[in-house]
Each structure stands twice: as C-alpha cells, then as structure tokens.
Tab-separated table of C-alpha atoms and ligand atoms in Angstrom:
chain	number	residue	atom	x	y	z
A	1	MET	CA	-3.199	-22.898	-5.930
A	2	SER	CA	-5.984	-24.216	-8.156
A	3	SER	CA	-5.382	-24.949	-11.823
A	4	LEU	CA	-7.710	-22.081	-12.724
A	5	GLN	CA	-5.676	-19.647	-10.683
A	6	THR	CA	-2.436	-20.961	-12.163
A	7	LEU	CA	-3.808	-20.362	-15.645
A	8	SER	CA	-4.902	-16.864	-14.800
A	9	SER	CA	-1.390	-16.151	-13.535
A	10	THR	CA	0.301	-17.347	-16.693
A	11	ILE	CA	-1.664	-14.964	-18.865
A	12	SER	CA	-1.393	-12.037	-16.576
A	13	ARG	CA	0.931	-9.102	-16.305
A	14	LEU	CA	2.518	-10.219	-13.077
A	15	SER	CA	2.871	-13.954	-13.120
A	16	ILE	CA	3.858	-15.867	-10.073
A	17	LEU	CA	4.512	-19.441	-10.960
A	18	ARG	CA	5.677	-22.599	-9.275
A	19	LYS	CA	7.611	-23.714	-12.342
A	20	PRO	CA	9.209	-21.681	-15.112
A	21	LEU	CA	6.238	-21.187	-17.414
A	22	PHE	CA	7.097	-17.801	-18.792
A	23	CYS	CA	4.333	-15.386	-19.390
A	24	TYR	CA	4.591	-13.766	-22.802
A	25	THR	CA	1.216	-12.163	-22.752
A	26	PHE	CA	-1.154	-10.884	-20.201
A	27	LYS	CA	-4.815	-10.767	-20.588
A	28	GLN	CA	-6.202	-7.326	-21.231
A	29	ARG	CA	-9.395	-7.091	-19.294
A	30	THR	CA	-12.050	-4.456	-19.501
A	31	THR	CA	-12.099	-1.987	-16.648
A	32	ARG	CA	-12.341	-4.208	-13.629
A	33	PRO	CA	-10.945	-7.334	-12.077
A	34	THR	CA	-12.138	-10.596	-13.490
A	35	CYS	CA	-15.486	-11.572	-12.158
A	36	SER	CA	-15.416	-15.240	-11.428
A	37	SER	CA	-16.903	-17.569	-8.906
A	38	SER	CA	-14.901	-15.676	-6.272
A	39	PRO	CA	-15.524	-12.013	-6.944
A	40	LEU	CA	-13.384	-9.436	-5.198
A	41	LYS	CA	-14.884	-8.183	-1.992
A	42	LEU	CA	-14.406	-4.574	-2.934
A	43	SER	CA	-17.824	-3.087	-2.647
A	44	SER	CA	-17.514	-1.547	0.800
A	45	LEU	CA	-15.080	1.214	-0.126
A	46	SER	CA	-15.895	3.973	-2.557
A	47	ASN	CA	-12.376	4.215	-3.961
A	48	ARG	CA	-12.241	0.573	-4.880
A	49	PHE	CA	-13.463	-1.207	-7.933
A	50	PHE	CA	-16.853	-2.687	-7.471
A	51	CYS	CA	-16.924	-6.177	-8.813
A	52	SER	CA	-20.143	-8.091	-8.870
A	53	LYS	CA	-21.638	-10.520	-11.332
A	54	ASN	CA	-22.622	-7.481	-13.405
A	55	CYS	CA	-19.315	-5.701	-13.107
A	56	ASP	CA	-20.530	-2.153	-13.710
A	57	GLN	CA	-18.245	0.047	-15.745
A	58	ILE	CA	-16.485	2.523	-13.502
A	59	ASN	CA	-17.064	6.153	-14.325
A	60	MET	CA	-14.485	8.936	-14.533
A	61	SER	CA	-15.045	10.195	-11.009
A	62	SER	CA	-14.394	6.796	-9.505
A	63	LYS	CA	-11.211	6.605	-11.587
A	64	ASP	CA	-10.017	9.764	-9.879
A	65	ASP	CA	-10.819	8.169	-6.557
A	66	LEU	CA	-8.306	5.421	-7.180
A	67	ILE	CA	-5.555	5.255	-4.585
A	68	VAL	CA	-2.539	3.198	-5.587
A	69	LEU	CA	0.538	2.197	-3.609
A	70	GLY	CA	3.689	2.003	-5.779
A	71	ILE	CA	6.734	-0.042	-4.765
A	72	GLU	CA	10.139	0.223	-6.424
A	73	THR	CA	13.176	-1.946	-5.596
A	74	SER	CA	14.772	-2.612	-8.989
A	75	CYS	CA	18.205	-1.219	-8.166
A	76	ASP	CA	19.641	0.566	-5.127
A	77	ASP	CA	16.712	2.609	-3.837
A	78	THR	CA	13.859	1.220	-1.779
A	79	ALA	CA	10.944	3.462	-2.638
A	80	ALA	CA	7.211	3.592	-2.013
A	81	ALA	CA	4.541	6.176	-2.669
A	82	VAL	CA	0.805	6.599	-2.565
A	83	VAL	CA	-0.804	8.399	-5.509
A	84	ARG	CA	-4.386	9.279	-6.313
A	85	GLY	CA	-5.996	8.690	-9.723
A	86	ASN	CA	-6.030	12.446	-10.388
A	87	GLY	CA	-2.248	12.579	-9.972
A	88	GLU	CA	-2.172	13.893	-6.433
A	89	ILE	CA	0.889	12.561	-4.636
A	90	LEU	CA	-0.227	11.626	-1.134
A	91	SER	CA	3.194	10.472	0.010
A	92	GLN	CA	6.623	9.626	-1.279
A	93	VAL	CA	9.397	7.799	0.604
A	94	VAL	CA	12.828	6.790	-0.677
A	95	SER	CA	15.481	4.957	1.302
A	96	SER	CA	18.750	5.100	-0.601
A	97	GLN	CA	21.700	2.757	-0.259
A	98	ALA	CA	24.243	5.565	-0.518
A	99	ASP	CA	26.485	4.147	2.190
A	100	LEU	CA	26.716	0.830	0.318
A	101	LEU	CA	27.480	2.684	-2.920
A	102	VAL	CA	30.358	4.473	-1.210
A	103	GLN	CA	31.611	1.243	0.347
A	104	TYR	CA	31.479	-0.914	-2.799
A	105	GLY	CA	31.835	1.772	-5.489
A	106	GLY	CA	28.704	0.433	-7.207
A	107	VAL	CA	25.658	-1.728	-6.627
A	108	ALA	CA	26.527	-5.156	-5.187
A	109	PRO	CA	23.372	-7.270	-5.773
A	110	LYS	CA	23.553	-9.383	-2.606
A	111	MET	CA	24.165	-6.367	-0.376
A	112	ALA	CA	21.474	-4.406	-2.180
A	113	GLU	CA	18.991	-7.235	-1.655
A	114	GLU	CA	19.738	-7.285	2.042
A	115	ALA	CA	19.353	-3.529	2.302
A	116	HIS	CA	16.003	-3.686	0.463
A	117	SER	CA	14.806	-6.483	2.760
A	118	GLN	CA	15.559	-4.358	5.804
A	119	ALA	CA	14.066	-1.183	4.374
A	120	ILE	CA	10.946	-2.416	2.609
A	121	ASP	CA	8.584	-2.745	5.598
A	122	PRO	CA	9.413	0.623	7.194
A	123	VAL	CA	9.409	2.392	3.812
A	124	VAL	CA	5.944	1.102	2.893
A	125	ARG	CA	4.658	1.791	6.398
A	126	GLU	CA	5.963	5.366	6.255
A	127	ALA	CA	4.398	5.910	2.824
A	128	LEU	CA	1.013	4.828	4.157
A	129	ASP	CA	1.402	6.818	7.395
A	130	LYS	CA	2.414	9.979	5.540
A	131	ALA	CA	-0.625	9.562	3.300
A	132	LYS	CA	-2.708	9.099	6.481
A	133	LEU	CA	-4.090	5.870	5.073
A	134	THR	CA	-4.066	2.189	5.807
A	135	GLU	CA	-3.820	-0.704	3.374
A	136	SER	CA	-7.594	-1.073	3.403
A	137	ASP	CA	-7.940	2.375	1.805
A	138	LEU	CA	-5.952	1.297	-1.263
A	139	SER	CA	-7.486	0.428	-4.632
A	140	ALA	CA	-4.462	-1.519	-5.940
A	141	VAL	CA	-0.752	-2.148	-5.487
A	142	ALA	CA	1.755	-1.488	-8.293
A	143	VAL	CA	5.266	-2.903	-8.239
A	144	THR	CA	8.283	-2.874	-10.550
A	145	ILE	CA	8.859	-6.359	-12.006
A	146	GLY	CA	11.726	-5.417	-14.360
A	147	PRO	CA	14.162	-4.565	-15.734
A	148	GLY	CA	16.578	-4.569	-12.818
A	149	LEU	CA	18.391	-6.902	-10.466
A	150	SER	CA	16.385	-10.064	-9.821
A	151	LEU	CA	17.384	-10.276	-6.180
A	152	CYS	CA	16.238	-6.710	-5.615
A	153	LEU	CA	13.049	-6.912	-7.695
A	154	ARG	CA	12.001	-9.970	-5.696
A	155	VAL	CA	11.924	-8.020	-2.425
A	156	GLY	CA	9.447	-5.483	-3.821
A	157	VAL	CA	7.291	-8.090	-5.547
A	158	GLN	CA	7.079	-10.215	-2.398
A	159	LYS	CA	5.987	-7.220	-0.361
A	160	ALA	CA	3.433	-6.122	-2.962
A	161	ARG	CA	1.958	-9.628	-3.143
A	162	LYS	CA	1.757	-9.902	0.597
A	163	ILE	CA	-0.241	-6.666	0.874
A	164	ALA	CA	-2.392	-7.507	-2.148
A	165	SER	CA	-3.305	-10.938	-0.878
A	166	ARG	CA	-3.940	-9.811	2.704
A	167	PHE	CA	-6.106	-6.853	1.700
A	168	ASN	CA	-7.648	-8.376	-1.401
A	169	LEU	CA	-6.180	-5.825	-3.788
A	170	PRO	CA	-5.504	-6.041	-7.524
A	171	ILE	CA	-1.816	-5.938	-8.398
A	172	ILE	CA	-0.062	-4.302	-11.349
A	173	GLY	CA	3.400	-5.373	-12.554
A	174	VAL	CA	5.261	-2.312	-13.829
A	175	HIS	CA	8.084	-1.836	-16.347
A	176	HIS	CA	10.663	0.414	-14.686
A	177	MET	CA	11.465	2.392	-17.852
A	178	GLU	CA	7.822	2.822	-18.787
A	179	ALA	CA	7.388	4.294	-15.309
A	180	HIS	CA	10.253	6.776	-15.885
A	181	ALA	CA	8.505	7.899	-19.085
A	182	LEU	CA	4.910	7.984	-17.839
A	183	VAL	CA	5.578	9.978	-14.696
A	184	ALA	CA	5.851	12.926	-17.097
A	185	ARG	CA	2.098	12.529	-17.697
A	186	LEU	CA	1.472	12.923	-13.983
A	187	ILE	CA	3.272	16.259	-13.781
A	188	GLU	CA	2.138	17.488	-17.203
A	189	GLN	CA	-1.464	16.426	-17.543
A	190	GLU	CA	-1.606	17.939	-21.054
A	191	LEU	CA	0.982	15.460	-22.284
A	192	GLN	CA	-0.784	13.168	-24.737
A	193	PHE	CA	0.455	10.185	-26.729
A	194	PRO	CA	2.351	10.065	-29.014
A	195	PHE	CA	5.518	11.637	-27.635
A	196	LEU	CA	9.264	11.162	-27.874
A	197	ALA	CA	11.190	10.216	-24.735
A	198	LEU	CA	14.825	10.158	-23.749
A	199	LEU	CA	15.293	7.981	-20.671
A	200	ILE	CA	18.685	8.345	-19.051
A	201	SER	CA	19.723	6.566	-15.888
A	202	GLY	CA	22.458	4.470	-14.354
A	203	GLY	CA	21.662	1.417	-16.466
A	204	HIS	CA	19.704	2.724	-19.462
A	205	ASN	CA	20.003	5.176	-22.313
A	206	LEU	CA	16.853	4.931	-24.354
A	207	LEU	CA	15.237	6.973	-27.075
A	208	ILE	CA	11.681	5.850	-27.633
A	209	VAL	CA	8.531	6.871	-29.389
A	210	ALA	CA	5.607	6.374	-27.006
A	211	HIS	CA	2.660	5.631	-29.317
A	212	ASN	CA	0.293	4.706	-26.562
A	213	LEU	CA	0.224	3.074	-23.151
A	214	GLY	CA	2.366	-0.061	-23.439
A	215	GLN	CA	3.271	0.639	-27.070
A	216	TYR	CA	6.749	1.905	-27.736
A	217	THR	CA	9.235	1.964	-30.599
A	218	GLN	CA	12.855	1.987	-29.540
A	219	LEU	CA	14.839	4.394	-31.722
A	220	GLY	CA	18.095	3.889	-29.891
A	221	THR	CA	19.801	2.459	-26.844
A	222	THR	CA	23.330	2.209	-25.547
A	223	ILE	CA	25.687	-0.280	-27.123
A	224	ASP	CA	27.714	-0.429	-23.905
A	225	ASP	CA	27.347	1.811	-20.827
A	226	ALA	CA	24.627	4.266	-19.892
A	227	ILE	CA	25.378	7.923	-19.217
A	228	GLY	CA	24.669	7.590	-15.465
A	229	GLU	CA	27.317	4.882	-15.194
A	230	ALA	CA	29.819	7.256	-16.858
A	231	PHE	CA	28.909	10.012	-14.348
A	232	ASP	CA	29.301	7.575	-11.447
A	233	LYS	CA	32.720	6.299	-12.576
A	234	THR	CA	33.955	9.820	-13.279
A	235	ALA	CA	32.901	10.841	-9.760
A	236	LYS	CA	34.677	7.865	-8.242
A	237	TRP	CA	37.911	8.439	-10.182
A	238	LEU	CA	37.883	12.136	-9.262
A	239	GLY	CA	37.559	11.279	-5.560
A	240	LEU	CA	34.140	12.894	-5.167
A	241	ASP	CA	31.621	12.319	-2.432
A	242	MET	CA	29.345	9.557	-3.741
A	243	SER	CA	26.809	9.768	-0.945
A	244	ARG	CA	24.186	11.270	-3.268
A	245	SER	CA	25.405	9.079	-6.188
A	246	GLY	CA	28.070	10.253	-8.620
A	247	GLY	CA	25.998	12.405	-10.976
A	248	PRO	CA	25.156	15.280	-8.631
A	249	ALA	CA	28.783	15.392	-7.389
A	250	VAL	CA	30.178	15.709	-10.931
A	251	GLU	CA	27.555	18.301	-11.792
A	252	GLU	CA	28.501	20.393	-8.769
A	253	LEU	CA	32.245	20.217	-9.388
A	254	ALA	CA	31.763	20.963	-13.090
A	255	LEU	CA	30.499	24.432	-12.111
A	256	GLU	CA	34.056	25.300	-11.040
A	257	GLY	CA	35.752	23.975	-14.182
A	258	ASP	CA	36.426	24.988	-17.773
A	259	ALA	CA	34.331	22.732	-20.022
A	260	GLU	CA	36.559	23.386	-23.048
A	261	SER	CA	39.853	22.660	-21.307
A	262	VAL	CA	40.086	18.892	-21.858
A	263	LYS	CA	39.484	17.751	-25.426
A	264	PHE	CA	37.325	14.653	-25.220
A	265	SER	CA	35.887	13.390	-28.488
A	266	THR	CA	32.135	12.963	-28.877
A	267	PRO	CA	31.097	9.289	-29.137
A	268	MET	CA	29.717	7.627	-32.280
A	269	LYS	CA	30.042	10.631	-34.615
A	270	GLN	CA	30.433	8.271	-37.574
A	271	HIS	CA	27.265	6.285	-36.736
A	272	LYS	CA	24.258	8.023	-38.252
A	273	ASP	CA	21.760	6.441	-35.872
A	274	CYS	CA	20.227	7.103	-32.456
A	275	ASN	CA	22.320	4.691	-30.415
A	276	PHE	CA	24.645	5.716	-27.619
A	277	SER	CA	28.030	4.710	-26.313
A	278	TYR	CA	29.696	5.900	-23.109
A	279	ALA	CA	32.424	3.274	-22.598
A	280	GLY	CA	34.898	5.159	-24.818
A	281	LEU	CA	34.267	8.469	-23.065
A	282	LYS	CA	34.824	6.748	-19.727
A	283	THR	CA	38.196	5.528	-20.963
A	284	GLN	CA	39.090	9.024	-22.167
A	285	VAL	CA	38.259	10.384	-18.710
A	286	ARG	CA	40.365	7.729	-16.996
A	287	LEU	CA	43.337	8.468	-19.240
A	288	ALA	CA	42.999	12.231	-18.648
A	289	ILE	CA	42.974	11.597	-14.896
A	290	GLU	CA	46.045	9.374	-15.083
A	291	SER	CA	47.977	11.792	-17.293
A	292	ARG	CA	47.402	14.582	-14.757
A	293	ASN	CA	48.535	12.381	-11.859
A	294	ILE	CA	45.223	12.762	-10.078
A	295	ASP	CA	44.801	10.224	-7.297
A	296	GLY	CA	41.088	9.492	-6.903
A	297	LYS	CA	41.750	7.715	-3.598
A	298	ILE	CA	42.489	11.115	-2.111
A	299	PRO	CA	39.107	12.749	-1.550
A	300	ILE	CA	38.670	16.083	-3.239
A	301	SER	CA	38.100	17.715	0.137
A	302	SER	CA	41.778	17.153	1.007
A	303	VAL	CA	43.570	18.175	-2.197
A	304	SER	CA	45.374	21.400	-3.157
A	305	SER	CA	43.480	24.122	-5.004
A	306	GLN	CA	45.476	23.357	-8.149
A	307	ASP	CA	44.549	19.672	-7.983
A	308	ARG	CA	40.944	20.632	-7.338
A	309	SER	CA	40.813	22.905	-10.342
A	310	SER	CA	42.334	20.202	-12.519
A	311	ARG	CA	39.609	17.783	-11.340
A	312	ALA	CA	36.950	20.418	-11.966
A	313	ASP	CA	38.170	20.903	-15.550
A	314	ILE	CA	37.841	17.167	-16.184
A	315	ALA	CA	34.365	17.084	-14.621
A	316	ALA	CA	33.185	20.041	-16.723
A	317	SER	CA	34.722	18.743	-19.960
A	318	PHE	CA	33.300	15.267	-19.400
A	319	GLN	CA	29.844	16.650	-18.690
A	320	ARG	CA	29.928	18.862	-21.799
A	321	VAL	CA	30.721	15.942	-24.113
A	322	ALA	CA	28.428	13.472	-22.354
A	323	VAL	CA	25.555	15.916	-22.857
A	324	LEU	CA	26.622	16.813	-26.402
A	325	HIS	CA	26.222	13.126	-27.272
A	326	LEU	CA	22.640	13.307	-25.965
A	327	GLU	CA	21.976	16.479	-27.953
A	328	GLU	CA	23.203	14.972	-31.221
A	329	ARG	CA	21.184	11.795	-30.772
A	330	CYS	CA	18.053	13.746	-29.813
A	331	GLU	CA	18.364	15.916	-32.944
A	332	ARG	CA	18.268	12.795	-35.111
A	333	ALA	CA	15.611	11.103	-32.971
A	334	ILE	CA	13.298	14.086	-33.405
A	335	GLU	CA	13.675	13.742	-37.178
A	336	TRP	CA	12.940	10.002	-37.061
A	337	ALA	CA	10.111	10.347	-34.562
A	338	LEU	CA	8.312	12.959	-36.645
A	339	LYS	CA	8.489	10.610	-39.632
A	340	ILE	CA	6.890	7.846	-37.567
A	341	GLU	CA	4.397	10.027	-35.665
A	342	PRO	CA	4.074	13.489	-37.283
A	343	SER	CA	1.789	14.734	-34.492
A	344	ILE	CA	4.491	14.530	-31.801
A	345	LYS	CA	4.808	17.779	-29.840
A	346	HIS	CA	6.870	16.812	-26.796
A	347	LEU	CA	10.216	15.400	-25.827
A	348	VAL	CA	10.089	13.836	-22.363
A	349	VAL	CA	13.443	13.582	-20.604
A	350	SER	CA	13.424	11.423	-17.501
A	351	GLY	CA	15.534	9.018	-15.421
A	352	GLY	CA	18.138	10.012	-12.810
A	353	VAL	CA	20.433	11.902	-15.203
A	354	ALA	CA	17.540	14.127	-16.268
A	355	SER	CA	17.966	15.890	-12.892
A	356	ASN	CA	21.132	17.444	-14.310
A	357	LYS	CA	20.711	21.166	-15.064
A	358	THR	CA	23.053	21.161	-18.061
A	359	VAL	CA	21.155	18.217	-19.559
A	360	ARG	CA	17.879	20.080	-19.119
A	361	ALA	CA	19.156	23.402	-20.466
A	362	ARG	CA	20.886	21.924	-23.531
A	363	LEU	CA	17.972	19.666	-24.458
A	364	ASP	CA	15.572	22.533	-24.001
A	365	GLN	CA	17.467	24.349	-26.753
A	366	VAL	CA	17.313	21.303	-29.007
A	367	VAL	CA	13.547	20.951	-28.667
A	368	LYS	CA	12.900	24.663	-29.097
A	369	LYS	CA	14.895	24.658	-32.324
A	370	ASN	CA	12.572	21.908	-33.540
A	371	ASN	CA	9.385	23.592	-32.332
A	372	LEU	CA	8.740	20.969	-29.692
A	373	GLN	CA	8.292	21.268	-25.939
A	374	LEU	CA	10.469	19.705	-23.269
A	375	VAL	CA	8.795	17.863	-20.414
A	376	CYS	CA	11.188	17.064	-17.619
A	377	PRO	CA	9.849	15.857	-14.249
A	378	PRO	CA	11.262	17.483	-11.101
A	379	PRO	CA	14.492	15.811	-9.880
A	380	SER	CA	12.733	13.828	-7.146
A	381	LEU	CA	10.592	12.170	-9.843
A	382	CYS	CA	13.506	11.707	-12.281
A	383	THR	CA	15.560	9.509	-9.959
A	384	ASP	CA	14.035	6.190	-8.927
A	385	ASN	CA	10.875	6.677	-6.893
A	386	GLY	CA	7.610	5.025	-5.949
A	387	VAL	CA	5.420	7.741	-7.471
A	388	MET	CA	6.294	6.769	-11.034
A	389	VAL	CA	5.416	3.146	-10.250
A	390	ALA	CA	2.114	4.059	-8.608
A	391	TRP	CA	1.237	6.363	-11.521
A	392	THR	CA	2.075	3.732	-14.146
A	393	GLY	CA	-0.049	1.356	-12.111
A	394	ILE	CA	-2.912	3.843	-12.297
A	395	GLU	CA	-2.556	4.247	-16.066
A	396	ASN	CA	-2.539	0.474	-16.589
A	397	PHE	CA	-5.301	-0.142	-14.088
A	398	ARG	CA	-7.554	2.251	-15.971
A	399	MET	CA	-6.948	0.172	-19.094
A	400	GLY	CA	-7.856	-2.998	-17.227
A	401	ARG	CA	-4.293	-4.267	-17.194
A	402	TYR	CA	-3.762	-5.812	-13.790
A	403	ASP	CA	-3.945	-9.065	-11.921
A	404	PRO	CA	-6.521	-10.092	-9.376
A	405	PRO	CA	-5.407	-10.323	-5.741
A	406	PRO	CA	-3.107	-13.263	-5.059
A	407	PRO	CA	-5.248	-15.872	-3.301
A	408	VAL	CA	-2.966	-16.591	-0.367
A	409	ASP	CA	0.530	-15.777	0.858
A	410	ASP	CA	3.093	-17.276	-1.514
A	411	PRO	CA	4.835	-20.451	-0.399
A	412	GLU	CA	8.604	-20.263	0.028
A	413	ASP	CA	9.333	-22.058	-3.254
A	414	TYR	CA	7.301	-19.800	-5.527
A	415	LEU	CA	9.084	-18.779	-8.697
A	416	TYR	CA	8.348	-15.125	-9.231
A	417	ASP	CA	7.965	-13.710	-12.709
A	418	LEU	CA	10.752	-11.157	-12.561
A	419	ARG	CA	12.077	-9.638	-15.773
A	420	PRO	CA	15.666	-8.502	-15.222
A	421	ARG	CA	16.268	-7.977	-18.957
A	422	TRP	CA	13.048	-6.667	-20.392
A	423	PRO	CA	13.052	-4.325	-23.390
A	424	LEU	CA	10.393	-1.665	-23.459
A	425	GLY	CA	9.720	-1.504	-27.184
A	426	GLU	CA	10.487	-3.106	-30.492
A	427	GLU	CA	13.536	-1.746	-32.301
A	428	TYR	CA	13.034	0.741	-35.100
A	429	ALA	CA	14.503	-0.929	-38.207
A	430	GLU	CA	16.815	2.011	-39.037
A	431	GLY	CA	18.177	2.004	-35.508
A	432	ARG	CA	19.307	-1.617	-35.334
A	433	SER	CA	22.822	-2.240	-34.192
A	434	GLU	CA	24.851	-5.383	-34.836
A	435	ALA	CA	26.777	-4.925	-31.605
A	436	ARG	CA	23.617	-5.006	-29.586
A	437	SER	CA	21.787	-7.851	-31.230
A	438	MET	CA	24.703	-10.084	-30.235
A	439	ARG	CA	23.743	-9.587	-26.611
A	440	LYS	CA	20.103	-10.552	-26.691
A	441	ALA	CA	20.357	-13.835	-24.866
A	442	ARG	CA	18.014	-14.334	-21.925
A	443	MET	CA	15.922	-11.321	-22.740
A	444	HIS	CA	12.271	-11.248	-21.987
A	445	PRO	CA	9.961	-10.326	-24.911
A	446	SER	CA	9.377	-6.576	-24.935
A	447	LEU	CA	6.493	-4.974	-23.078
A	448	THR	CA	5.199	-3.710	-26.421
A	449	SER	CA	5.120	-7.183	-27.995
A	450	ILE	CA	3.241	-8.493	-24.957
A	451	VAL	CA	0.675	-5.699	-25.142
A	452	GLN	CA	0.251	-6.092	-28.901
A	453	ALA	CA	-0.270	-9.842	-28.623
A	454	SER	CA	-2.829	-9.244	-25.918
A	455	VAL	CA	-4.669	-6.608	-27.961
A	456	ARG	CA	-4.725	-8.976	-30.970
A	457	GLN	CA	-6.133	-11.707	-28.758
A	458	GLN	CA	-8.929	-9.376	-27.659
A	459	SER	CA	-9.990	-8.385	-31.172
B	1	KG4	O1	16.971	6.526	-12.606
B	1	KG4	P1	17.984	6.352	-11.548
B	1	KG4	O2	17.691	6.949	-10.198
B	1	KG4	O3	18.300	4.854	-11.287
B	1	KG4	C1	18.432	3.926	-12.335
B	1	KG4	O4	17.387	3.452	-12.819
B	1	KG4	O5	19.598	3.716	-12.722
B	1	KG4	O6	19.352	6.961	-12.098
B	1	KG4	C2	20.506	6.943	-11.322
B	1	KG4	C3	21.615	7.581	-12.114
B	1	KG4	C4	22.952	7.486	-11.406
B	1	KG4	O7	23.912	7.042	-12.314
B	1	KG4	C5	23.204	8.918	-10.974
B	1	KG4	O8	24.584	9.246	-10.895
B	1	KG4	C6	22.516	9.688	-12.063
B	1	KG4	O9	21.335	8.981	-12.307
B	1	KG4	N1	22.212	11.065	-11.649
B	1	KG4	C7	22.755	12.151	-12.227
B	1	KG4	C8	22.258	13.261	-11.511
B	1	KG4	N2	21.418	12.802	-10.536
B	1	KG4	C9	21.405	11.450	-10.635
B	1	KG4	N3	23.607	12.277	-13.246
B	1	KG4	C10	23.993	13.521	-13.593
B	1	KG4	N4	23.576	14.640	-12.949
B	1	KG4	C11	22.718	14.548	-11.898
B	1	KG4	N5	22.310	15.656	-11.264
B	2	ZN	ZN1	15.560	4.208	-12.901
C-alpha cells in the first residue's frame, strides 16, 4: 500500500490499517469518490458514479439508480441485502445462528465467528442471485463496522473489502445502531430529520434525537442489560424454544398468561432521567421462577397445564413491566426531545424488540398522547438485517461519506478498523449517569463526534 493510500485510509470512514492508527475522523467528500491520479473506472455503468478529472455532480435520477449491497455480521445473524437508491429492496437474505443460540444459551463469539465465516459467501451470493444481479451491477458495498463482536464484524468487513477491491467499488462503513434507526426512513419516506428514536435490541437500549445524518444526541442508554437480553434470559429460564431467539417465544407465551398476576417492580422509578436498567427485573424474574419451583431445563412442551400456566403468568407479567419501563422513559424522552428539537413529529422504534406487538401497541399510545406519530419498521427490518445496512450506506453515499475501493486484496496481517464499542451520539447533559461513565474504557469516539469534526474540517 502506498503512503498516499495509507493516509486516505486513516481519514476515512472505514479504515484498514497495518498498525493501530485509529481513525477519529473521516473525510467528508462531495458527492463522488476522490478523483486522484487513479480515478475509479466507473463510467461504463449507468448506476455507478462517474468519476473523471471533472467529477460531474450526480443528479437526483442517478442517485435513485444507486444499487448498494449491505452486509451485516455484528452479532449472530449473517445478513446481506441489495437495495436501490429509491428504497426498493431487491433482495434480503438472513442466515441465523439459532441452533448455536440453543446450544450455548447465548452468543459465543468464537462459534459465531465460525458460523459467519461459513455463511458469508453463500448469503452474499444468494442476495445477488435473488436480486438478479452480479457484483458488477453494484454502485457500492456497505458493511457494519461496529458496534458488535470484533471477531464477527471482521468476517463481514473482509468480505465487503474483497468484493469492493475486486469490482472497484466504493465502500461505506456503517454504524449498526444508526442503521436500525435509518431503516425507518426507507419504509417511511416522509420521515424527515429531526426525529426521536428508541432503539431496542439484544445489546442496546438507546433513546436518541436524530438531528441529521450522522448527528445524534443520546438521551439515555442502559446502565446494565438491554431489554432483548432480559427477554432472552426469561425465555431460557422458562424452558422456551429459543430457535427464533427468546423474545418471540416470551411474547407468544405471554398471550396465555395474566400480566397482573406476578408483581414485578418497574425499574429506575426514582431516577428522573431517560436511562434504562433491566438487570434488576431479570433477577426478579429468576426469583419468581425459583419460588414457583419451575424447572427451566424441562421444556415447556413437556410440562403440566398448571406448570405451563404458571410460566405464562411470569412471561406476561415480565413483558408488561419490561414494556412499562420503555413507556415511562419514552414519555420523558419526548419532553426532552421537544425541548432540544421542537419540530420533532415522529418517534421511531426499531431493533429486534420493536417486533413485539405489545411494545408497538403501548408505544403507539404514548406517541398519540403527545401528538406524535410512531414509525416502526416491519419485524423483518427490526431484527438484524442487510437492508438497514445497505440503506444507511445509500444515505451516507449520497452525502459523499464513503471510501474509495480498496486497491488490492488485504494481506493476512491487516489490522481492520473495527469498532466493537462505538457510541452513536454524544450524551445529553441531563441524561448523564455516573454508573455508565465508569465503564467508558476502550470506547471509540462517537459517530457524531467523528462527523462533526469532519464537517468542521470542511468549513
Ligand atoms: O436487533 P437484533 O436482531 O439484534 C441485536 O442487535 O441485538 O435484536 C435481537 C433481540 C433479541 O434479544 C431478541 O430476543 C429480541 O431482539 N426480539 C424480541 C422479539 N423479536 C426479537 N423481543 C421481544 N419480542 C419479540 N417479538
Ligand atoms: Zn441489531
């Protein structure tokens, strides 16, 4: 790699470096790849950016002609999708590691990495085949670079770089949580910035104000576990079938139970902020299970009807309180968000747990009471998927935020710029929590601080 190329990597969104030079800012370009002595050979295809010495501005119609491949491997799903600039989903493929989840009761990084490595080629191939396209039809490749498990992220990034270098395609490094939020703009094209978003998944519980692309204020986060983790553990302890992950199993069983029967207390009542906590609720669930002599090792399919109904009561009561915690935090977040951005009209709810019907119904009531609108992607776009990555790639690409094609295949010893702990936004001062700031070691600077630094550099 030449020194020029190394430099361009260090200031880019997706840096691939030989030694640990961490990239804190990426260069915001205009609307096309950098024109240098080696311009991209993109002129032959209409859907690609034309890059010549003059670098013509692309017009709106060519933006809609963009075709982006999105790759997602941050946790336990290997996903790929092909999406058009106008939001048309040409294909979507997800290979889940459900069997590993059942076997290990959670995500085991080494096993997950191996599963991603086996799945990545066929998943990407299927995404392209289903879209009836080949790599040469693509305009760019987008890939999740964080947050997530490094071992897993690496598999997706390696694949994306291989395709990008072989087919001379720009590459966009995507923030997983930004992707969960922005996919709402694919399904609801009317959704403009600024908006409020609640992002709820297995590892995250975030309330953010989305001011603009890449610019977020974090109103609250979890001080311990995320809600999805609490659903997964509850499912495991109740002996439910985890093959579709724990959340859907708890949701289904909860339909049979009495949500008022077990008195769990709502977390963090005394904290007048927008942060979350689910560790205490998890403990309450475990104690309730123990006190009723429920043996989670016995699958629910083989227990008596009395035992089943007891499990259903716990599932329903847990779900009620878990969602009540979301409702209370969203009420306050709406108040705070409207102070920060009075023009906000929407609450976006996304991430795996947003597939839950009770979550959707209860939060719909909260937003209606506050004269806002709820935007909740369909379940297949709430759980991890390649579409959200491709779409976020498209949004960033349009803003000129991408890297040029990697020059050659990466050598074995390349140090990839992966961002396992990567906050999305800067914390809102009123929402700061002592407990959390203790745990900031080894965090990457937030996406928002990177974008702001880059915008300042440009002006
Ligand atoms: O966003 P996601 O697919 O992956 C992460 O980024 O973590 O979220 C996965 C989480 C899991 O904890 C899963 O149990 C939960 O979302 N989940 C649900 C439902 N569907 C998925 N939780 C409650 N109800 C559901 N229907
Ligand atoms: Zn996710």
